[in-house]
Tab-separated table of C-alpha atoms and ligand atoms in Angstrom:
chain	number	residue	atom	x	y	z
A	1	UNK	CA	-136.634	56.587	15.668
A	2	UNK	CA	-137.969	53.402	17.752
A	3	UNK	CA	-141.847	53.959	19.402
A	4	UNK	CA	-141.136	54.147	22.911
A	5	UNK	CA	-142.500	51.754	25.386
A	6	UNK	CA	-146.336	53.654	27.151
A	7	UNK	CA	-145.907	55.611	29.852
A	8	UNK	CA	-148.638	55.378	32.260
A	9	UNK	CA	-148.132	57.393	35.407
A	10	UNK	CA	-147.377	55.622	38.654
A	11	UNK	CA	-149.617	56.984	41.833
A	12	UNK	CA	-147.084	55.803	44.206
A	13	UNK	CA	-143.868	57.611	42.879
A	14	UNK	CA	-143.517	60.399	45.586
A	15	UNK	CA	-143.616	57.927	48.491
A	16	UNK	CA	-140.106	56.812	47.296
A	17	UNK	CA	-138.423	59.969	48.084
A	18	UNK	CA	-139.786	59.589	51.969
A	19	UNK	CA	-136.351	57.843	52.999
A	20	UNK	CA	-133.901	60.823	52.176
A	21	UNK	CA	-132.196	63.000	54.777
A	22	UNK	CA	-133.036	65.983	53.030
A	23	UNK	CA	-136.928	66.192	53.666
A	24	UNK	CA	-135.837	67.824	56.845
A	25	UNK	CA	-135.462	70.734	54.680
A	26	UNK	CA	-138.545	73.103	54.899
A	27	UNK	CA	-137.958	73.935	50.664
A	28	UNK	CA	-137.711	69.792	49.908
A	29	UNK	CA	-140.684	69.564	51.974
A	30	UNK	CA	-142.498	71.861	49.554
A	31	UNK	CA	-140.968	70.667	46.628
A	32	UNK	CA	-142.397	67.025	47.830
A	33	UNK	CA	-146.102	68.076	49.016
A	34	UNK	CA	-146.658	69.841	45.673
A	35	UNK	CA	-145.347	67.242	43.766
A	36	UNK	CA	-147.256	64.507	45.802
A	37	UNK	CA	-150.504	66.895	45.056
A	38	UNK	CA	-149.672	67.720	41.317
A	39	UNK	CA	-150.612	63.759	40.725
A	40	UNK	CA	-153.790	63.816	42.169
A	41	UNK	CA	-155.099	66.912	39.547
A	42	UNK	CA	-158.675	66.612	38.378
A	43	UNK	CA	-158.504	68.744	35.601
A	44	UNK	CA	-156.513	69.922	33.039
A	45	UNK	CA	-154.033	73.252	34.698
A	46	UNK	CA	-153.756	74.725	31.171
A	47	UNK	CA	-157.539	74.539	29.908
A	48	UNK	CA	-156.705	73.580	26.285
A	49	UNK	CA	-159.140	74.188	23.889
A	50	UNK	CA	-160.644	71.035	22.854
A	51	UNK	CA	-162.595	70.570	19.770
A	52	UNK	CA	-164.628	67.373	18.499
A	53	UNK	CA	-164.021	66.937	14.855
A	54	UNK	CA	-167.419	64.948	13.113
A	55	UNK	CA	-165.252	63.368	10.279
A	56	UNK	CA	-169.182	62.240	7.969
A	57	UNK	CA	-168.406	64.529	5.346
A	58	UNK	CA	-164.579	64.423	5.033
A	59	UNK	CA	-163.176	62.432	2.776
A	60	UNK	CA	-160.101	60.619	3.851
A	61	UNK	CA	-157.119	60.986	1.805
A	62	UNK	CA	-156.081	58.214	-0.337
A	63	UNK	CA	-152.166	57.441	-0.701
A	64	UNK	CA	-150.003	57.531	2.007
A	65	UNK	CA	-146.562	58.132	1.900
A	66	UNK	CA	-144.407	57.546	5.283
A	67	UNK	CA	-140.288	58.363	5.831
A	68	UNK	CA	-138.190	57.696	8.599
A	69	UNK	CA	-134.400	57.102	9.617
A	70	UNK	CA	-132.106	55.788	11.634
A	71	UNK	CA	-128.243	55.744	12.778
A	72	UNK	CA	-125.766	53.748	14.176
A	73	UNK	CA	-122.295	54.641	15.369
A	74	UNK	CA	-119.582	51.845	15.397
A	75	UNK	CA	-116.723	52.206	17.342
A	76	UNK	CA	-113.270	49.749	17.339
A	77	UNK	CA	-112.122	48.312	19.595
A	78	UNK	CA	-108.476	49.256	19.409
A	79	UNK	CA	-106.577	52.413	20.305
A	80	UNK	CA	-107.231	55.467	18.957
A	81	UNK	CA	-111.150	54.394	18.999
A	82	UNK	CA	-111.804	54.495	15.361
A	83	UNK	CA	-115.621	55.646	14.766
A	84	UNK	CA	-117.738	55.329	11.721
A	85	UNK	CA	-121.176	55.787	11.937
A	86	UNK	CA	-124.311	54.702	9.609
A	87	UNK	CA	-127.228	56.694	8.284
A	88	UNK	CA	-130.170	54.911	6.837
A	89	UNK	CA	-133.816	56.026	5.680
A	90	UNK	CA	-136.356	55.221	4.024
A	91	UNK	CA	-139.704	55.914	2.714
A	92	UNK	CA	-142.914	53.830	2.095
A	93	UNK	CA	-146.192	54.250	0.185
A	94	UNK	CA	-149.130	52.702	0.657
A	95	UNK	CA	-152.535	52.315	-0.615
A	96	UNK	CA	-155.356	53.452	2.622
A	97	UNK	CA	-157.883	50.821	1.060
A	98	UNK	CA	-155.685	48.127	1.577
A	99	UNK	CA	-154.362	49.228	5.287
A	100	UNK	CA	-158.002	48.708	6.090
A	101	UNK	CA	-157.981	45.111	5.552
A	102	UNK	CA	-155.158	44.690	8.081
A	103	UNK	CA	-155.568	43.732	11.601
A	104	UNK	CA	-153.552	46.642	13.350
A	105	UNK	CA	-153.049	44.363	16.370
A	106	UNK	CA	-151.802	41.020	14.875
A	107	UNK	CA	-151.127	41.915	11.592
A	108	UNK	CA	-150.380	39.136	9.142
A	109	UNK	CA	-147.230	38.727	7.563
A	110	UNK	CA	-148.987	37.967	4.308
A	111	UNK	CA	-150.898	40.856	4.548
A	112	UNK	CA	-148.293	43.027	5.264
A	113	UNK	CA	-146.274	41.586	2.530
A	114	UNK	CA	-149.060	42.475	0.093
A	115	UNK	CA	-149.147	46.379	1.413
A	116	UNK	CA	-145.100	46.686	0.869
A	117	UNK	CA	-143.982	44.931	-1.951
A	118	UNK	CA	-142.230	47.335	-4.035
A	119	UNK	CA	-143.670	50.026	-2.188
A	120	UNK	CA	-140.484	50.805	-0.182
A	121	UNK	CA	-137.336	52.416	-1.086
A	122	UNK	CA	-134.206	52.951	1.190
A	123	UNK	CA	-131.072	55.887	1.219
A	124	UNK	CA	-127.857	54.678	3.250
A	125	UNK	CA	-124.445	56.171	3.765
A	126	UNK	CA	-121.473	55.757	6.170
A	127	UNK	CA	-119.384	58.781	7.512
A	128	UNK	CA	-115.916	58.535	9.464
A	129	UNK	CA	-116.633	59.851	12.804
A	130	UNK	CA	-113.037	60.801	14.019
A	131	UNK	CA	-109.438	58.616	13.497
A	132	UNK	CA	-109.881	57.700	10.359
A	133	UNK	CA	-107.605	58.511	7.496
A	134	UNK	CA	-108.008	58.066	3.788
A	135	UNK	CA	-105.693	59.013	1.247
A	136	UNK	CA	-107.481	61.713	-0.508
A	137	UNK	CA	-108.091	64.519	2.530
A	138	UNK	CA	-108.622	65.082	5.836
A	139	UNK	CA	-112.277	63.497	7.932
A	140	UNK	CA	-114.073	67.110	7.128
A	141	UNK	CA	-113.549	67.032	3.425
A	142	UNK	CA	-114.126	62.860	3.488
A	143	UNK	CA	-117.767	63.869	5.017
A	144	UNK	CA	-118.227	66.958	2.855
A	145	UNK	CA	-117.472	64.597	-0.470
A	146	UNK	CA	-119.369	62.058	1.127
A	147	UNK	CA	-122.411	64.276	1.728
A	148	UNK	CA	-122.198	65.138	-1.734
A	149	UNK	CA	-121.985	61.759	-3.119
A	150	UNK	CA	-124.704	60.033	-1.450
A	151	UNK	CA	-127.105	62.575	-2.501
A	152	UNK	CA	-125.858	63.246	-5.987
A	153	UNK	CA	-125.566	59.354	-6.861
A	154	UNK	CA	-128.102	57.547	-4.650
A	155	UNK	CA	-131.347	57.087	-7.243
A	156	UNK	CA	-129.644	58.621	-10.214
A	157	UNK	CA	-129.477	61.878	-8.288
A	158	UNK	CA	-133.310	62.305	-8.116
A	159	UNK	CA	-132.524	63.237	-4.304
A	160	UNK	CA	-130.133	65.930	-4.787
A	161	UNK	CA	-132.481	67.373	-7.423
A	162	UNK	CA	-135.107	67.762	-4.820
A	163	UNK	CA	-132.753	69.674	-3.177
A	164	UNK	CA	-132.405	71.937	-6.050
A	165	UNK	CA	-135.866	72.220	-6.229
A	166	UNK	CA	-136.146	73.473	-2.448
A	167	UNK	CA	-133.261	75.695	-2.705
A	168	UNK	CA	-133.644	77.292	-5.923
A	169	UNK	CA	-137.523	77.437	-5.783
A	170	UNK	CA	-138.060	75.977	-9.150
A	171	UNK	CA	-141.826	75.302	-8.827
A	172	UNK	CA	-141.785	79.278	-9.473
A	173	UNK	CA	-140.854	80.545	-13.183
A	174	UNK	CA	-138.493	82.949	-11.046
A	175	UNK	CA	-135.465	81.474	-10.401
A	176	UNK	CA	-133.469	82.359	-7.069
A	177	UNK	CA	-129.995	81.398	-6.408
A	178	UNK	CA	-129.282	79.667	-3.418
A	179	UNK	CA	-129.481	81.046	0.285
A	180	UNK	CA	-125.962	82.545	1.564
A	181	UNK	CA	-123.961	80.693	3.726
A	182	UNK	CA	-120.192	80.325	5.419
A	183	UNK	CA	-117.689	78.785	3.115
A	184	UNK	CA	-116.617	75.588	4.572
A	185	UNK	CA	-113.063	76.712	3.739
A	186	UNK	CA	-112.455	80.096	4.621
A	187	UNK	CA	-115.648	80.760	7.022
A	188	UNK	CA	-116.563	83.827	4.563
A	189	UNK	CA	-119.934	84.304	3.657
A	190	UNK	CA	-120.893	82.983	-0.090
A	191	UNK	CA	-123.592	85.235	-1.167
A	192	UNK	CA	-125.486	81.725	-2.825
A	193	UNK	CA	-124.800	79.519	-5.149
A	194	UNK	CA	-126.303	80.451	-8.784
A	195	UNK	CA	-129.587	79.154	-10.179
A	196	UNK	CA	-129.669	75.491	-10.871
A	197	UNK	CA	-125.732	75.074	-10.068
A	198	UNK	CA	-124.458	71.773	-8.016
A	199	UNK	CA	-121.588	74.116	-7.509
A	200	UNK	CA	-120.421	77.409	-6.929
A	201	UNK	CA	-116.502	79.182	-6.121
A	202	UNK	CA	-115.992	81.144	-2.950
A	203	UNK	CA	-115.688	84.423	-3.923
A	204	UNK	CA	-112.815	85.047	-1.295
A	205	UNK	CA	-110.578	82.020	-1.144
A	206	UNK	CA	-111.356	80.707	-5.035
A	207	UNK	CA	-111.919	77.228	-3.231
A	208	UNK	CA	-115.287	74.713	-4.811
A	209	UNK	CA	-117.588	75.059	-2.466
A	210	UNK	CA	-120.597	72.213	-3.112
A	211	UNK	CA	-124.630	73.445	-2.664
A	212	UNK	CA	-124.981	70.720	0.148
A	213	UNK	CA	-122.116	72.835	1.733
A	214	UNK	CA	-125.378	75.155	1.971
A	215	UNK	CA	-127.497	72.686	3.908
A	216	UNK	CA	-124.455	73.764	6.792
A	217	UNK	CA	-123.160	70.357	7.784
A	218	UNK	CA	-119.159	71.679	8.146
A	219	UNK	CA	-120.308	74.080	10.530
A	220	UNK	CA	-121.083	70.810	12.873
A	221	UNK	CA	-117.079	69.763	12.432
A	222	UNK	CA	-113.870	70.701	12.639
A	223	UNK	CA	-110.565	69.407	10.753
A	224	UNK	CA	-110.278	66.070	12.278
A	225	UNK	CA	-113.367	64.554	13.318
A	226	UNK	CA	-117.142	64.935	13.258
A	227	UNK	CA	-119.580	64.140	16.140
A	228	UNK	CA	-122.705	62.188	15.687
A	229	UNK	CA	-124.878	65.083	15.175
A	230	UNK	CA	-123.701	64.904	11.503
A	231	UNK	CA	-125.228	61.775	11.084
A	232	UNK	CA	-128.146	62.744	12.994
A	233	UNK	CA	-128.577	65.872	10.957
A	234	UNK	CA	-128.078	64.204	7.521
A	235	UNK	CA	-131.289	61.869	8.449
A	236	UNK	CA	-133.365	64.532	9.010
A	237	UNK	CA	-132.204	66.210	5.960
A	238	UNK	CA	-132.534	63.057	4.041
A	239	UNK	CA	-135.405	62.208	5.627
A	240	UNK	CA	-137.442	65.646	4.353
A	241	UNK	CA	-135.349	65.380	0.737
A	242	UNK	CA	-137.062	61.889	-0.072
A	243	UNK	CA	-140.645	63.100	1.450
A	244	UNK	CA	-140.318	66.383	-0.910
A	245	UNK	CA	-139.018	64.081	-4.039
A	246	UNK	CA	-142.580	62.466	-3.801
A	247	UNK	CA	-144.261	66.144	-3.908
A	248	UNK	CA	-141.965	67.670	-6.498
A	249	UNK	CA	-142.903	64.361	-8.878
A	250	UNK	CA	-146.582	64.494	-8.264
A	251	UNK	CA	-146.563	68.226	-8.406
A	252	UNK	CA	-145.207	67.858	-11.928
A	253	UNK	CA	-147.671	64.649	-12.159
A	254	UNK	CA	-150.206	65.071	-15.160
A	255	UNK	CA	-153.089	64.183	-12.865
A	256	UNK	CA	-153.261	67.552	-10.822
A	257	UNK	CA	-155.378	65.130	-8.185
A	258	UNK	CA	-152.556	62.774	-7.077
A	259	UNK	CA	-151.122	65.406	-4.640
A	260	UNK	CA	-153.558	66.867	-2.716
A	261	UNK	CA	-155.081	63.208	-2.448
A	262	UNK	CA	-152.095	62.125	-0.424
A	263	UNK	CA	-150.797	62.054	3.240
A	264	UNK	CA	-147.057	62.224	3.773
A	265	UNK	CA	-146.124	61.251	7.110
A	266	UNK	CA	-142.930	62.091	8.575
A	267	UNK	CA	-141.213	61.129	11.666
A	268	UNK	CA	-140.574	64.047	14.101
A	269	UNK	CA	-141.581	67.514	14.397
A	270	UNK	CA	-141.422	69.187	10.996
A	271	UNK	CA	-138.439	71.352	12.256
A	272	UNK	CA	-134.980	71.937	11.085
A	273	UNK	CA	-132.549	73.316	13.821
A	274	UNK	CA	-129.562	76.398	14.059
A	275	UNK	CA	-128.315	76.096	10.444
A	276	UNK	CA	-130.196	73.833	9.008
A	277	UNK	CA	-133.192	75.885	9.477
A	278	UNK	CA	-131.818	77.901	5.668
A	279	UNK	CA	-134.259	75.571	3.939
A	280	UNK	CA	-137.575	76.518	5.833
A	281	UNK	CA	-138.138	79.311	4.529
A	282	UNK	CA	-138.228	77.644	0.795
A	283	UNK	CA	-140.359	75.183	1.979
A	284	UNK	CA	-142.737	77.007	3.774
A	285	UNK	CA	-142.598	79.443	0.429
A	286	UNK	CA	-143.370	76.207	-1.221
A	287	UNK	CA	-146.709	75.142	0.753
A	288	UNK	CA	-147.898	78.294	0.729
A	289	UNK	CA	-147.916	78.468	-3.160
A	290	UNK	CA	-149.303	74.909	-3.015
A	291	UNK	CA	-152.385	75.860	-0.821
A	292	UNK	CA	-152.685	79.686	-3.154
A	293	UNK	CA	-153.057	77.379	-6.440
A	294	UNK	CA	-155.447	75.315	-4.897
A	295	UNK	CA	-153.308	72.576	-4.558
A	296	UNK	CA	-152.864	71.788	-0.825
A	297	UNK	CA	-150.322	69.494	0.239
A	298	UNK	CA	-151.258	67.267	3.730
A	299	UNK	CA	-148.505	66.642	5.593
A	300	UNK	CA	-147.739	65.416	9.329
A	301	UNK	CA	-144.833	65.151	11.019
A	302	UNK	CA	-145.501	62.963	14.383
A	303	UNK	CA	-143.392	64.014	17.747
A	304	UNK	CA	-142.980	60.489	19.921
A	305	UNK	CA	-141.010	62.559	22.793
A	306	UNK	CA	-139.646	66.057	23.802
A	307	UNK	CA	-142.040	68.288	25.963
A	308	UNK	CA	-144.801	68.833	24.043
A	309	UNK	CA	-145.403	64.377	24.489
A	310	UNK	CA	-144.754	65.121	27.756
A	311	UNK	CA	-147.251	68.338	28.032
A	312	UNK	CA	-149.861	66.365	26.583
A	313	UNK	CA	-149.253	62.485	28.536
A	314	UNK	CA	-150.046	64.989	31.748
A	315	UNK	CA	-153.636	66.579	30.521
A	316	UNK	CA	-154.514	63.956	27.801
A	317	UNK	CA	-156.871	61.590	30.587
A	318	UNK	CA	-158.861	65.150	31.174
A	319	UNK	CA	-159.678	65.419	27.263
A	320	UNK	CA	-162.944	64.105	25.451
A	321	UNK	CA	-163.125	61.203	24.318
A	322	UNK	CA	-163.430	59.487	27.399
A	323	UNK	CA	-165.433	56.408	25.985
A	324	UNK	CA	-164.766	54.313	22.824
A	325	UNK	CA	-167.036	55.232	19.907
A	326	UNK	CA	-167.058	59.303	20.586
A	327	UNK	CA	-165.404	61.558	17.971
A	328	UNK	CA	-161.670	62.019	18.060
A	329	UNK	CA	-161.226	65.623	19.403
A	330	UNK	CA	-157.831	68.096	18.635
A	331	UNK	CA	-156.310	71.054	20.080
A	332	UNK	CA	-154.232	73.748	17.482
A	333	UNK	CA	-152.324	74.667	20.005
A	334	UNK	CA	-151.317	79.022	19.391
A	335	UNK	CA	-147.923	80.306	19.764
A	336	UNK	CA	-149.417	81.695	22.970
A	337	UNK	CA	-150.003	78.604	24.174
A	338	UNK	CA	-146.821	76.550	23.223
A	339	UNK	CA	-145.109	79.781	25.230
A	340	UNK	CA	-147.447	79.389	28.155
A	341	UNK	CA	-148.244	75.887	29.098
A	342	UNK	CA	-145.667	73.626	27.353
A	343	UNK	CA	-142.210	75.289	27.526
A	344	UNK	CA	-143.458	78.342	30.775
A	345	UNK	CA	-141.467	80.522	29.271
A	346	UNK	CA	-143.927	83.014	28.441
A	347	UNK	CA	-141.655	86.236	28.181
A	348	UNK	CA	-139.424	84.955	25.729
A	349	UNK	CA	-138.425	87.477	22.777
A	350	UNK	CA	-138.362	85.293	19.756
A	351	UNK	CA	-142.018	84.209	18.608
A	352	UNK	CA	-142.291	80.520	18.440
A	353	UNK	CA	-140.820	78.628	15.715
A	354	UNK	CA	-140.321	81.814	14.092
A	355	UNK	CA	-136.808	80.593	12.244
A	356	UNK	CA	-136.718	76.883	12.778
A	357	UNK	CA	-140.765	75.167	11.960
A	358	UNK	CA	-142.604	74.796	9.222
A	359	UNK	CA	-145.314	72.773	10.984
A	360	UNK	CA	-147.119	74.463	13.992
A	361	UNK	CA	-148.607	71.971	16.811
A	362	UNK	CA	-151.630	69.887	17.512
A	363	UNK	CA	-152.963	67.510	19.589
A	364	UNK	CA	-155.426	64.359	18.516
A	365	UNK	CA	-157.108	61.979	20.656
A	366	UNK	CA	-158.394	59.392	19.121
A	367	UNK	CA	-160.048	57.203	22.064
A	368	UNK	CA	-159.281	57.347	25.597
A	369	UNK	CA	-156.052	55.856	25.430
A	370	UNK	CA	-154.888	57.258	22.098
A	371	UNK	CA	-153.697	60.322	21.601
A	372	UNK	CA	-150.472	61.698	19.270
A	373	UNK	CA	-148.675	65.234	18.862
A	374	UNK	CA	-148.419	66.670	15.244
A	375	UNK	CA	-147.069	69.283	13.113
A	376	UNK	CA	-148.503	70.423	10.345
A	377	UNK	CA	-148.032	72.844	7.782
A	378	UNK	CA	-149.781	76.142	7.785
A	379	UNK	CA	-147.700	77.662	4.647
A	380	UNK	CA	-146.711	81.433	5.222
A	381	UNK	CA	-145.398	81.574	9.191
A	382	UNK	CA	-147.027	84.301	11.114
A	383	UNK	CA	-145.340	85.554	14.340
A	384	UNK	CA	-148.859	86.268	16.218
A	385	UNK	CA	-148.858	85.014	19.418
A	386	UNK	CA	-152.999	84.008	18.570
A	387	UNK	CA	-151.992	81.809	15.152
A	388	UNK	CA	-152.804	79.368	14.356
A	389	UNK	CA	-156.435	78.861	14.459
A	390	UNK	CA	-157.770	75.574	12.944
A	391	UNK	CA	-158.398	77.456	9.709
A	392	UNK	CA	-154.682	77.883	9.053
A	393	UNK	CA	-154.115	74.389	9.066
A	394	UNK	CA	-153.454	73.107	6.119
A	395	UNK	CA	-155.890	70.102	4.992
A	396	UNK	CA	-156.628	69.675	8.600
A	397	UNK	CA	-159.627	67.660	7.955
A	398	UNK	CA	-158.798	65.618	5.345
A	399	UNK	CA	-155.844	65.046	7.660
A	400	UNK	CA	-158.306	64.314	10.580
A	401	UNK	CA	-159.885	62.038	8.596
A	402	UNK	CA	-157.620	60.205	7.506
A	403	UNK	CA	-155.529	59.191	10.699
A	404	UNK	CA	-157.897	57.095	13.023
A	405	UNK	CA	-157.595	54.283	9.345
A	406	UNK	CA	-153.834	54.230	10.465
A	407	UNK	CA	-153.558	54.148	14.014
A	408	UNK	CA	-151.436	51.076	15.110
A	409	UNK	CA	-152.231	49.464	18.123
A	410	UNK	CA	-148.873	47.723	18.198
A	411	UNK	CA	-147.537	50.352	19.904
A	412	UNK	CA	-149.192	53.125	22.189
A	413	UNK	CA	-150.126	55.963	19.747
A	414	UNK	CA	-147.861	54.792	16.903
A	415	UNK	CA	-148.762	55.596	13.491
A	416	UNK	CA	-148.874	52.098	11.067
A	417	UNK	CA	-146.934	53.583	8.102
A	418	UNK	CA	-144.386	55.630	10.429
A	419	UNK	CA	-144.298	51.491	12.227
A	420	UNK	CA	-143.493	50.169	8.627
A	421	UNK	CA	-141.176	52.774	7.779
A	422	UNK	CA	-138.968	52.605	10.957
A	423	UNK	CA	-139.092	48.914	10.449
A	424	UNK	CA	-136.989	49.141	7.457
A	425	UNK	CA	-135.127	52.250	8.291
A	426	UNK	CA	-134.162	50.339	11.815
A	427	UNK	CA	-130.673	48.805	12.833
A	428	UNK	CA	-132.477	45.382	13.390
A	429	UNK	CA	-132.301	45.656	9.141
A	430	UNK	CA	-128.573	46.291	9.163
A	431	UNK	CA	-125.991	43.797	9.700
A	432	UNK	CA	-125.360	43.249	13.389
A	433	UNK	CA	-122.992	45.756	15.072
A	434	UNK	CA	-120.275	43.411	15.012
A	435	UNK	CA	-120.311	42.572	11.429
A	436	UNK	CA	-120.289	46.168	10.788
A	437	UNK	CA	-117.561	46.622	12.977
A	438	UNK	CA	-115.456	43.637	11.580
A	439	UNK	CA	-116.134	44.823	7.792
A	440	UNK	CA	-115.258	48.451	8.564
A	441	UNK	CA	-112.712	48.501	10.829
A	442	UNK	CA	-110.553	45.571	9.197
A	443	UNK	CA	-107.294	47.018	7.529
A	444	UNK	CA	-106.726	46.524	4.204
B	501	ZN	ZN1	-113.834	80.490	0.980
């Protein structure tokens, strides 16, 4: 997804309410005092804990590996509104040494050039959204097969065996079969697909049911149409399958270095939502093995809006640094904390994250006008409202290290690689809108 434009806040915003009828309210009255006051804080209302990290004996992390994705729904312009929507991603690698050289404010084509070529590689499907027939089944087997396909042929499959990799845990010498999950034709559960299989049967209506029926996606449709949060949902699947084929090679790389001497950035929090969340537990199994052998795998997934951008745009001018040239400084922010001060709901039953993340939250400031939000892995999840602590981070300071080499300054608080990645995962990459439109809506 796009940086956003900066978001500085205006002094004068309350002063444009004054004209409204309603202030003769004595509750709007409130409402506006407090929310005239609530700009003019000095400090920070939920006293994060700040610490300064001295980076001198940290060494940064050499490869970086960056993923993003992006979407676009097309729509005709005839009656019934056909809709088809694309998915596209992609993920880049760089080398650190050479990001140095570049000038992160007017980088030079050349230069740029010279960091990407044949660094980049790119995943894109199309799904029918809703009136759209073809002549082999209905729109929620088209998107099922279609699912299917684009992971299973895209790259010679090397995708979809990621996939088995996650699911069946095959970095362990156990093998597992696949999580359980509602058969896409019957709604019956399907007590997992076996080891290693692309496939399995329903054990109540005899039906194929395919193991990226497990990821959930049919649960998101019904018979004759799909919304876009299929599309959105297969980017962020895709998105985290291409980031973990780069782990599962260099795990299985003869240098044992390569891994834990690499950053992989992803876009967003490092969260997978309702049914999608099946393959966290796998992966968090995964890092937590990783870290155990001694093998710790840095990864950071990098939150551009939602309220914890929000939480931290509103207290990041009362955090150190406040000069150019002072340490970066970072906040692990504790369950307790994400409960308390971002969302206010502290008496909720569920401990945070408890089903969905498999990063937990930090801030970073990197210089008085820089600062990011960031998941990161900590391995095995632990429902205490204290954890984590900075010691259950994994590779924080490696990670720490690393970052201020790739801070762009294109963009407020964008990450360079994330930059290069979203430019070639963008729309502005596809044909325009109305080529699309023309090439898939013409009949044939
Ligand atoms: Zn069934």
């Amino acid at each position: 997804m796009p940086y956003s434009q900066g978001t500085r806040l205006p002094g004068e915003t309350a002063s444009k309410l004054g004209h409204l009828n309603v202030v003769n309210s004595e509750w709007v009255n409130s409402l506006i005092r407090d929310f005239e006051q609530s700009t003019h804080s000095t400090s920070d209302p939920s006293n994060t804990f700040w610490a300064e990290f001295t980076s001198s004996d940290v060494e940064p992390l050499r490869n970086v590996w960056a993923v993003d994705g992006s979407f676009v729904t097309v729509t005709s312009d005839d009656f019934p509104r056909r809709e088809i929507s694309f998915v596209k991603t992609a993920l880049l690698t760089m080398d650190r040494t050479k990001i140095d050289a570049i000038d992160k404010d007017h980088p030079h084509p050349l230069h740029l050039q010279d960091v990407m070529t044949g660094s980049a590689i790119f995943h894109a499907t199309v799904f029918p959204l809703r009136n759209i027939r073809t002549s082999i089944g209905n729109n929620y087997d088209t998107v099922r097969h279609i699912i299917r396909d684009s992971m299973k042929i895209d790259e010679d499959g090397i995708f979809f065996e990621t996939l088995k990799w996650i699911v069946y845990q095959k970095w362990d010498s156990n093998p597992t079969s696949s999580p359980s999950f509602g058969c896409p034709h019957c709604g019956n559960d399907v007590q997992g697909i076996p080891y290693d299989a692309d496939e399995g049967i329903c054990p109540e209506c005899k039906n194929v049911v395919f193991l990226s029926d497990m990821v959930g996606f049919h649960l998101d449709m019904d018979e004759e149409s799909a919304p876009e949060s299929v599309s959105s949902a297969y980017m962020l699947i895709m998105e985290l399958l291409m980031l973990f084929t780069v782990i599962r090679l260099l795990w299985d790389h003869t240098d044992k270095h390569l891994l834990s001497d690499t950053l992989f950035i992803k876009d967003g929090p490092l969260t997978l939502r309702s049914q999608y969340s099946k393959l966290v537990p796998s992966i968090r199994t995964f890092l937590e093995y990783a870290k155990q052998t001694g093998r710790p795998v840095h990864i950071v997934g990098q939150e551009k809006s939602g309220s914890f951008y929000d939480h931290l745009s509103t207290i990041a001018r009362f955090a150190p640094p406040s000069e150019r040239g002072e340490n970066l400084h970072y906040a692990v922010l504790t369950h307790d904390y994400v409960r308390k001060e971002v969302y206010r709901t502290p008496d909720m039953s569920n401990p945070y994250g408890k089903r969905t993340n498999w990063g937990e939250k930090l801030y970073v400031k990197f210089d008085p006008s820089t600062y990011m939000v960031l998941s990161v892995p900590t391995g095995a999840y632990n429902e205490d409202v204290d954890f984590p602590n900075e010691s259950n981070i994994i590779g924080l300071n490696r990670i720490l290290a690393t970052l201020p080499s790739l801070v762009s300054h294109k963009y407020e608080g964008a990450l360079f690689p994330v930059e290069l990645a979203n430019g070639i995962a963008s729309m502005s990459s596809y044909p325009s809108a109305k080529i699309l439109q023309r090439f898939a809506m013409d009949p044939r």
